[in-house]
PDB file of C-alpha atoms in Angstrom:
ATOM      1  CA  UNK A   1       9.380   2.423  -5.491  1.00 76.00           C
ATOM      2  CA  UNK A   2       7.535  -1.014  -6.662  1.00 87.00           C
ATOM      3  CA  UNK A   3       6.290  -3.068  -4.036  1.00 93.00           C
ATOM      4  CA  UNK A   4       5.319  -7.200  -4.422  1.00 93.00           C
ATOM      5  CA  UNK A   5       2.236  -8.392  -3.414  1.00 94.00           C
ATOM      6  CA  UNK A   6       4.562  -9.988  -0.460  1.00 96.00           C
ATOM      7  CA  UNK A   7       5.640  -6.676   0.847  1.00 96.00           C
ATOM      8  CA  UNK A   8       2.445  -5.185   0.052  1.00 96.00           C
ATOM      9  CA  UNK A   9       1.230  -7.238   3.271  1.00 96.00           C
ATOM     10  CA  UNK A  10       4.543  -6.673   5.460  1.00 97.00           C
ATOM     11  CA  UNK A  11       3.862  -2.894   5.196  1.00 97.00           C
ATOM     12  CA  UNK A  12       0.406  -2.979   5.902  1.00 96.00           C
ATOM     13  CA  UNK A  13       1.284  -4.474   9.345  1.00 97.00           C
ATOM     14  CA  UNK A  14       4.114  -2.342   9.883  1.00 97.00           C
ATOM     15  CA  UNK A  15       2.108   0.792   9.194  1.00 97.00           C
ATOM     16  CA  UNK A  16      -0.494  -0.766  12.164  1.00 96.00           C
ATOM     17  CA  UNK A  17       2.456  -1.877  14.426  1.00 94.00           C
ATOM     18  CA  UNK A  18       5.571   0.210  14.575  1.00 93.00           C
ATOM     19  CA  UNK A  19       8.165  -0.628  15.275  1.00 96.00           C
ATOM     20  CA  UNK A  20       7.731  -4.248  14.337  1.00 96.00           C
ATOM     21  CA  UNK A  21      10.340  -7.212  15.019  1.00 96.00           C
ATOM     22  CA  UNK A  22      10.135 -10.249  12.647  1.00 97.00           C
ATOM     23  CA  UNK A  23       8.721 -12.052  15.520  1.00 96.00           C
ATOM     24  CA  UNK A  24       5.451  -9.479  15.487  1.00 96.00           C
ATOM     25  CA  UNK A  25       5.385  -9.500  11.920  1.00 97.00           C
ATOM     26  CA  UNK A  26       5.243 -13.207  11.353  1.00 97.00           C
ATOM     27  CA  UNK A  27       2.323 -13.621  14.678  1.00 96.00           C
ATOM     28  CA  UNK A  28       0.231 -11.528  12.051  1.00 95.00           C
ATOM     29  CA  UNK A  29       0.771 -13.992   9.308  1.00 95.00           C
ATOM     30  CA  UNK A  30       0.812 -16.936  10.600  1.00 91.00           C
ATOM     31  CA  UNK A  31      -2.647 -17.671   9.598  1.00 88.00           C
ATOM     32  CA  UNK A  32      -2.767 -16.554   6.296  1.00 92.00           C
ATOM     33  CA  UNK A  33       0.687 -17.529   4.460  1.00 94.00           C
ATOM     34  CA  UNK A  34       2.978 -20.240   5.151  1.00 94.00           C
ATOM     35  CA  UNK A  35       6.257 -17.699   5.377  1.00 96.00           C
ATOM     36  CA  UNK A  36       8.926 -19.159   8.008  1.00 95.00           C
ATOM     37  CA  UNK A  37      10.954 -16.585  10.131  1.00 96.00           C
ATOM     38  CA  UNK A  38      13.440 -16.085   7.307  1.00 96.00           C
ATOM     39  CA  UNK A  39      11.507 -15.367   4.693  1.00 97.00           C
ATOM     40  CA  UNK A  40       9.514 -12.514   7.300  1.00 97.00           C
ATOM     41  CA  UNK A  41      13.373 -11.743   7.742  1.00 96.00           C
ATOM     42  CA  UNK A  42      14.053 -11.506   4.370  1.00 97.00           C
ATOM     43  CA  UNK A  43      11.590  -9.111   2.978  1.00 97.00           C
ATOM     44  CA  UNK A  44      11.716  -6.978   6.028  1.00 97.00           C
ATOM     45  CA  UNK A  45      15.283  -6.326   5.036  1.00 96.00           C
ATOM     46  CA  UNK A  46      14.718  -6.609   1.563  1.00 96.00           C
ATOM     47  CA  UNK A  47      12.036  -3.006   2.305  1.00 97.00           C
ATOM     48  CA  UNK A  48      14.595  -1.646   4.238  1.00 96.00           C
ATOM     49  CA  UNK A  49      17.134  -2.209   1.475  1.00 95.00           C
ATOM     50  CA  UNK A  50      14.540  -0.349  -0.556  1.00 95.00           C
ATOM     51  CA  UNK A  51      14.433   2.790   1.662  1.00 95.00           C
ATOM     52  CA  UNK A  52      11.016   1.833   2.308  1.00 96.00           C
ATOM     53  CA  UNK A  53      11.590   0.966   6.369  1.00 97.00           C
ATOM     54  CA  UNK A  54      14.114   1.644   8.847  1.00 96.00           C
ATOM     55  CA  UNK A  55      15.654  -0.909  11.027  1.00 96.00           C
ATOM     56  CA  UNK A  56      17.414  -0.512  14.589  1.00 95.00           C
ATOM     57  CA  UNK A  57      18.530  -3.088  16.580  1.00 92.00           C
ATOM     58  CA  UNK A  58      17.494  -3.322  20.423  1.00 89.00           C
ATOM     59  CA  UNK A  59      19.603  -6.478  21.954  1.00 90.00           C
ATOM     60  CA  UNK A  60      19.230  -9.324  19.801  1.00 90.00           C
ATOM     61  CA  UNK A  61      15.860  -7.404  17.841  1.00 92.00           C
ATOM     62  CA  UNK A  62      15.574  -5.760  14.711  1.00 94.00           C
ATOM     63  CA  UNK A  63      12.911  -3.336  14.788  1.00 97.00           C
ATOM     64  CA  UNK A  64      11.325  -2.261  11.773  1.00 98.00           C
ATOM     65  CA  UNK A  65       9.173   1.089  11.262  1.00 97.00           C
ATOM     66  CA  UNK A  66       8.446   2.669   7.815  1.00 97.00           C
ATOM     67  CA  UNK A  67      10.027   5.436   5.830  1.00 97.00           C
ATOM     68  CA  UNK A  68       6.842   6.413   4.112  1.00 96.00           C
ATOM     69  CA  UNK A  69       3.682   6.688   4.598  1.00 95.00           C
ATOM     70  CA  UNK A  70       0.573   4.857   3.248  1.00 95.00           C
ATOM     71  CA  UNK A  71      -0.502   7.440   1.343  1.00 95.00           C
ATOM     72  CA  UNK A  72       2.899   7.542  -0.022  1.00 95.00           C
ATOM     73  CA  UNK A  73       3.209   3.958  -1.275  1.00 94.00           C
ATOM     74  CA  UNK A  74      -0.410   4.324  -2.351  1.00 94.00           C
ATOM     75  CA  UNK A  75       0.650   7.309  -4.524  1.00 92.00           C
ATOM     76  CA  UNK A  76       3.461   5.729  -6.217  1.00 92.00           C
ATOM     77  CA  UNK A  77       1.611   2.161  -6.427  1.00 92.00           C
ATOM     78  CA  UNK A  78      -0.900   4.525  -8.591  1.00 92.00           C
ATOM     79  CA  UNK A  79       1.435   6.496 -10.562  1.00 91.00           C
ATOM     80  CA  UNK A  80       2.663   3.055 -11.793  1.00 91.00           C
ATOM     81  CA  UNK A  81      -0.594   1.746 -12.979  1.00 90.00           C
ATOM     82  CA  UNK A  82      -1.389   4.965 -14.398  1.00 90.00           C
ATOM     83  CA  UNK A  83       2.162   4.871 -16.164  1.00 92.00           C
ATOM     84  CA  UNK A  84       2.213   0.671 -17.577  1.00 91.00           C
ATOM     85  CA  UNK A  85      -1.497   0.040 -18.015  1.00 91.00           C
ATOM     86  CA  UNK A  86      -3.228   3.772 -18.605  1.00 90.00           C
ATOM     87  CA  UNK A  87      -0.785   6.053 -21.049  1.00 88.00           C
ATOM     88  CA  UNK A  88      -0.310   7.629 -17.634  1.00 87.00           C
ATOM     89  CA  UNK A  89      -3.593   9.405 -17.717  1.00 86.00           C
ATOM     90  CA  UNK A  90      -5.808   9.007 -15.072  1.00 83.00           C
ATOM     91  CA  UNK A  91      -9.062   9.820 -17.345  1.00 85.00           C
ATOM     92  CA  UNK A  92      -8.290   6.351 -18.965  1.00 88.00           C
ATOM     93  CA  UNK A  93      -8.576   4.778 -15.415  1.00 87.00           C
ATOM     94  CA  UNK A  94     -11.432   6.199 -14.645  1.00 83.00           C
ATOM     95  CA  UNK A  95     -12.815   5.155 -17.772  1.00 85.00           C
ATOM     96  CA  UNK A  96     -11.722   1.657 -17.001  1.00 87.00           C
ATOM     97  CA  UNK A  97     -13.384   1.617 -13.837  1.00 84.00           C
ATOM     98  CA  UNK A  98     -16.901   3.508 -14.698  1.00 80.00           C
ATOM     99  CA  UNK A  99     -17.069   0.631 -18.051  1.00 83.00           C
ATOM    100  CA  UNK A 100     -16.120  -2.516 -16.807  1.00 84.00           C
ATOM    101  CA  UNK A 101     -15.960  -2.723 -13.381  1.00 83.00           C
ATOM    102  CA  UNK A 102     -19.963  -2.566 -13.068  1.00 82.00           C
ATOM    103  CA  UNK A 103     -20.254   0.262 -10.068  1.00 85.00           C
ATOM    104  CA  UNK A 104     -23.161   0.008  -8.138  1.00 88.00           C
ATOM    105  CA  UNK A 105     -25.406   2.946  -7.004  1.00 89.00           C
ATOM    106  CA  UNK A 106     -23.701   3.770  -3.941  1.00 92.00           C
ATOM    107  CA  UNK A 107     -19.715   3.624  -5.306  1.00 88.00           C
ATOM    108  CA  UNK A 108     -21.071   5.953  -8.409  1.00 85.00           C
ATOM    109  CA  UNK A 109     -22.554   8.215  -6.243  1.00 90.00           C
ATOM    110  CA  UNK A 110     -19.479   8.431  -4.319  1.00 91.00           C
ATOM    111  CA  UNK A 111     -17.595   9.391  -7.298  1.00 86.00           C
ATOM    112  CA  UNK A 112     -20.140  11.790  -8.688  1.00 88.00           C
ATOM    113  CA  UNK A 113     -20.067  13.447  -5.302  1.00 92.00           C
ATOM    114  CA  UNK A 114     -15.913  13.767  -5.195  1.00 89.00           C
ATOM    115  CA  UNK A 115     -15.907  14.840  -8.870  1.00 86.00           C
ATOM    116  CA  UNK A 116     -18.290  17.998  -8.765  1.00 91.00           C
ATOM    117  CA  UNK A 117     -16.278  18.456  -5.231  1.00 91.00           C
ATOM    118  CA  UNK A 118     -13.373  18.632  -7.260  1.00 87.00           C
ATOM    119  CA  UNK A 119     -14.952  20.990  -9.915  1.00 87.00           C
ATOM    120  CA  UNK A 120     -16.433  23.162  -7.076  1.00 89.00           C
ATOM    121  CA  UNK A 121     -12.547  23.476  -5.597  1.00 87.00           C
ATOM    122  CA  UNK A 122     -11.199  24.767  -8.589  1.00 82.00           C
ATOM    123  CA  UNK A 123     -13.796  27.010  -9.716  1.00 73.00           C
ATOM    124  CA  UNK A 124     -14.881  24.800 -12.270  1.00 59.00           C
ATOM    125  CA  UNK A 125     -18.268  24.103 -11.142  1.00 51.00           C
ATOM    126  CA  UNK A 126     -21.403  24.302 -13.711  1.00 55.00           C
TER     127      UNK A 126
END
């Protein structure tokens, strides 16, 4: 499952609020995209078209709350990278990121740390 940037940003607020009626969904945009009711309307229907949310009506209200998790989306999101941009290895990405995306002390520490975590997990540690 692909998401667009656009429904990158629905899920995040229906993973805070659910459920979550257009109405609530479009409150928490209003300040930061110029999307009318329908088009809130239209990819909230479009994600549950994808298997991504489930929708219920309540009266007149279509409530919205997600079929998978953040983790899950996250997973897949990465997988796809991995898969188009990476040969699907994840050593490349790393690479990419350790080169040229200039790490500072703290964020290579970090990784360091979760690495030899890693290596200690499996065994593997020097």
């Amino acid at each position: 499952m692909k998401l667009s940037n656009s429904e990158w940003k629905i899920m995040n607020i229906v993973w805070q609020q659910s459920p979550a009626s257009v109405r609530d969904v479009l409150e928490r945009v209003e300040g930061e995209t110029a999307w009318s009711y329908s088009t809130v309307k239209t990819l909230l229907t479009r994600l549950a078209d994808k298997g991504v949310l489930t929708v219920r009506k309540r009266a007149n209200t279509s409530l919205f709350k997600p079929l998978i998790s953040e983790q899950q989306a996250r997973r897949s999101a990465i997988r796809s990278l991995l898969d188009s941009a990476f040969g699907g290895t994840f050593g490349s990405l790393l690479q990419h990121v350790a080169q040229e995306e200039n790490l500072n002390e703290r964020d290579r520490a970090t990784l360091t740390g979760m690495l030899s975590e890693l290596d200690a997990q499996k065994g593997d540690a020097p």
